[in-house]
PDB file of C-alpha atoms in Angstrom:
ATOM      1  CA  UNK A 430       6.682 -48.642-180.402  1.00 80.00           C
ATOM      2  CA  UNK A 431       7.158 -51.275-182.892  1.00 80.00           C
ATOM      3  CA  UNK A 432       4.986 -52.826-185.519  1.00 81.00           C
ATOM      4  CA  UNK A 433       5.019 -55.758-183.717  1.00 85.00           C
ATOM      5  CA  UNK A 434       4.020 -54.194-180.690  1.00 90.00           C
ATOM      6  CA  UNK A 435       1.085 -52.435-181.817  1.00 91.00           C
ATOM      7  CA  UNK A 436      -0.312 -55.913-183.316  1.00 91.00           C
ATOM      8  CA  UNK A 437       0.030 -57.336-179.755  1.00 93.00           C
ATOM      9  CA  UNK A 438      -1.858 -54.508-178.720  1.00 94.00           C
ATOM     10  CA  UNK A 439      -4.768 -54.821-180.920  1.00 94.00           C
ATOM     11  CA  UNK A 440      -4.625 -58.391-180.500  1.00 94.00           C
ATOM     12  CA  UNK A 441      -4.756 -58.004-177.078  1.00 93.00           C
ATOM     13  CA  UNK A 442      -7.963 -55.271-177.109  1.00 93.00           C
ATOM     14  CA  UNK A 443      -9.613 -57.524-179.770  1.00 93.00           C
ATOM     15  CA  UNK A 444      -9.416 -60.112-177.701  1.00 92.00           C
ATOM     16  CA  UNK A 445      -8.401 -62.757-180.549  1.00 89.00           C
ATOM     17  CA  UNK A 446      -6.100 -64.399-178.635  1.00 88.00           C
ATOM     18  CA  UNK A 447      -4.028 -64.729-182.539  1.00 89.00           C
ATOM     19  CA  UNK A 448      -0.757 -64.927-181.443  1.00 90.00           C
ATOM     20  CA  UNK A 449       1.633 -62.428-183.746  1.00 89.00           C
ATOM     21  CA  UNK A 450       4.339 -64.011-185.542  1.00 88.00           C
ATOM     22  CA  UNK A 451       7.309 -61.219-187.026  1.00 84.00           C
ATOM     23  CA  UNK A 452       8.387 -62.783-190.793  1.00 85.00           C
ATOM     24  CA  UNK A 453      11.233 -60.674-191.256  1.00 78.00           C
ATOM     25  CA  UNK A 454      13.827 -58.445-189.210  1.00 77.00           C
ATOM     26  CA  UNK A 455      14.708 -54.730-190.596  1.00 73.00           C
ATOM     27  CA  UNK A 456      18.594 -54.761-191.632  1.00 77.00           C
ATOM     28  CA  UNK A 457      20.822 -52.149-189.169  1.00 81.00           C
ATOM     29  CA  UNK A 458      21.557 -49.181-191.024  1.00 80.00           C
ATOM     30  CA  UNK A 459      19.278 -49.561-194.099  1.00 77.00           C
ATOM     31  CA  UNK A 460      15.483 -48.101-194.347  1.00 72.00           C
ATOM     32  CA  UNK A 461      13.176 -50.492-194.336  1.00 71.00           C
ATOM     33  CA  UNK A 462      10.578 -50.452-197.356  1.00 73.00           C
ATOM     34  CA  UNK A 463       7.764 -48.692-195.753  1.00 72.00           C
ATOM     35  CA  UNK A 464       7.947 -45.283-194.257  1.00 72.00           C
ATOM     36  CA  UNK A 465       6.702 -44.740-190.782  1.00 73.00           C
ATOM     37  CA  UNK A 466       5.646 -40.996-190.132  1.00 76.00           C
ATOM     38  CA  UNK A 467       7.188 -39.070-187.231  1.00 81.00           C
ATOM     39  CA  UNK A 468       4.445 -38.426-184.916  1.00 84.00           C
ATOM     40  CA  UNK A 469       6.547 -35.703-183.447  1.00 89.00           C
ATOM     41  CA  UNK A 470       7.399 -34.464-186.560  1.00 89.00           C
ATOM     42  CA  UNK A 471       3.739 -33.576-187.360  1.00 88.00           C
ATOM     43  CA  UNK A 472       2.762 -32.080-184.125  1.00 92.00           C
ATOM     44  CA  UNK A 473       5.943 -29.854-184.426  1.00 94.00           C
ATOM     45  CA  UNK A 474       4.892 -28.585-187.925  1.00 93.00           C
ATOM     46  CA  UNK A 475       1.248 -29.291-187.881  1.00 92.00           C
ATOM     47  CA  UNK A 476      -0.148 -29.066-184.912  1.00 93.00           C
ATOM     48  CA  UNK A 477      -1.628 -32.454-184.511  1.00 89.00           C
ATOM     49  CA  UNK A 478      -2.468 -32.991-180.905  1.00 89.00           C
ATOM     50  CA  UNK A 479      -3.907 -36.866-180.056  1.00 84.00           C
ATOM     51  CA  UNK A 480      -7.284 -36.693-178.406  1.00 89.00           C
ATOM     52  CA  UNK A 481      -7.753 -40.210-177.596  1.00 92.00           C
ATOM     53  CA  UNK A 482      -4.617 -42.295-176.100  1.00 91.00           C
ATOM     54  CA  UNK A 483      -3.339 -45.607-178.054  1.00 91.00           C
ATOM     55  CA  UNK A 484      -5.734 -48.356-176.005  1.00 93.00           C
ATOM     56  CA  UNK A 485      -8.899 -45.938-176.831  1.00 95.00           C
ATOM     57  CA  UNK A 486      -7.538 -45.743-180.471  1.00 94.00           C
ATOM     58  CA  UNK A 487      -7.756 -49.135-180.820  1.00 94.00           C
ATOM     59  CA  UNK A 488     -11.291 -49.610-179.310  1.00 94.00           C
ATOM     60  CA  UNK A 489     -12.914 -47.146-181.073  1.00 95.00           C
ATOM     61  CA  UNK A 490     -11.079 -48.268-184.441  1.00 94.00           C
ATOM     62  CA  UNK A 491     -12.384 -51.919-183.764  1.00 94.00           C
ATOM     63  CA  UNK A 492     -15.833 -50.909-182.923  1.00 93.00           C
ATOM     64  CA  UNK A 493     -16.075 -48.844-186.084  1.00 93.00           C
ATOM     65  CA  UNK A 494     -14.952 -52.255-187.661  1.00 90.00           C
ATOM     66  CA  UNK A 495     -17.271 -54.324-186.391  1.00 86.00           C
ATOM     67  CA  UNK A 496     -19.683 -56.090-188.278  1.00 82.00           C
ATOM     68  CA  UNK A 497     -23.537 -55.024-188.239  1.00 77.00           C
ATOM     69  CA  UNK A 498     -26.022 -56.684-186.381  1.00 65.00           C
TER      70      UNK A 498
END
């Protein structure tokens, strides 16, 4: 999944209805200037095992977000 498709996704569960503009594109063959952990990586040598899929993720991050009444 890319960047860009996660922010469509938590657009899309916010329910913002901000459309998601990319500024740049990543150069082919060069690493780009932030590092994006392998999730495989760290269930291989860690153990990490997701409990909650992406969409649920998202919800509960956005509720925890959420302003106060």
């Amino acid at each position: 999944m890319t960047i860009a498709q996660l922010a469509d996704e938590v657009t899309r569960a916010a329910g913002t209805g901000i459309p998601v503009h990319v500024v740049g594109q990543p150069t082919p063959g060069l690493a780009g200037p932030r590092y994006v952990p392998s999730l495989r990586r760290a269930a291989q040598e860690l153990g990490l095992v997701n409990a909650v899929d992406l969409e649920e993720g998202i919800r509960r991050t956005l509720s925890w977000h959420a302003p106060l009444d």
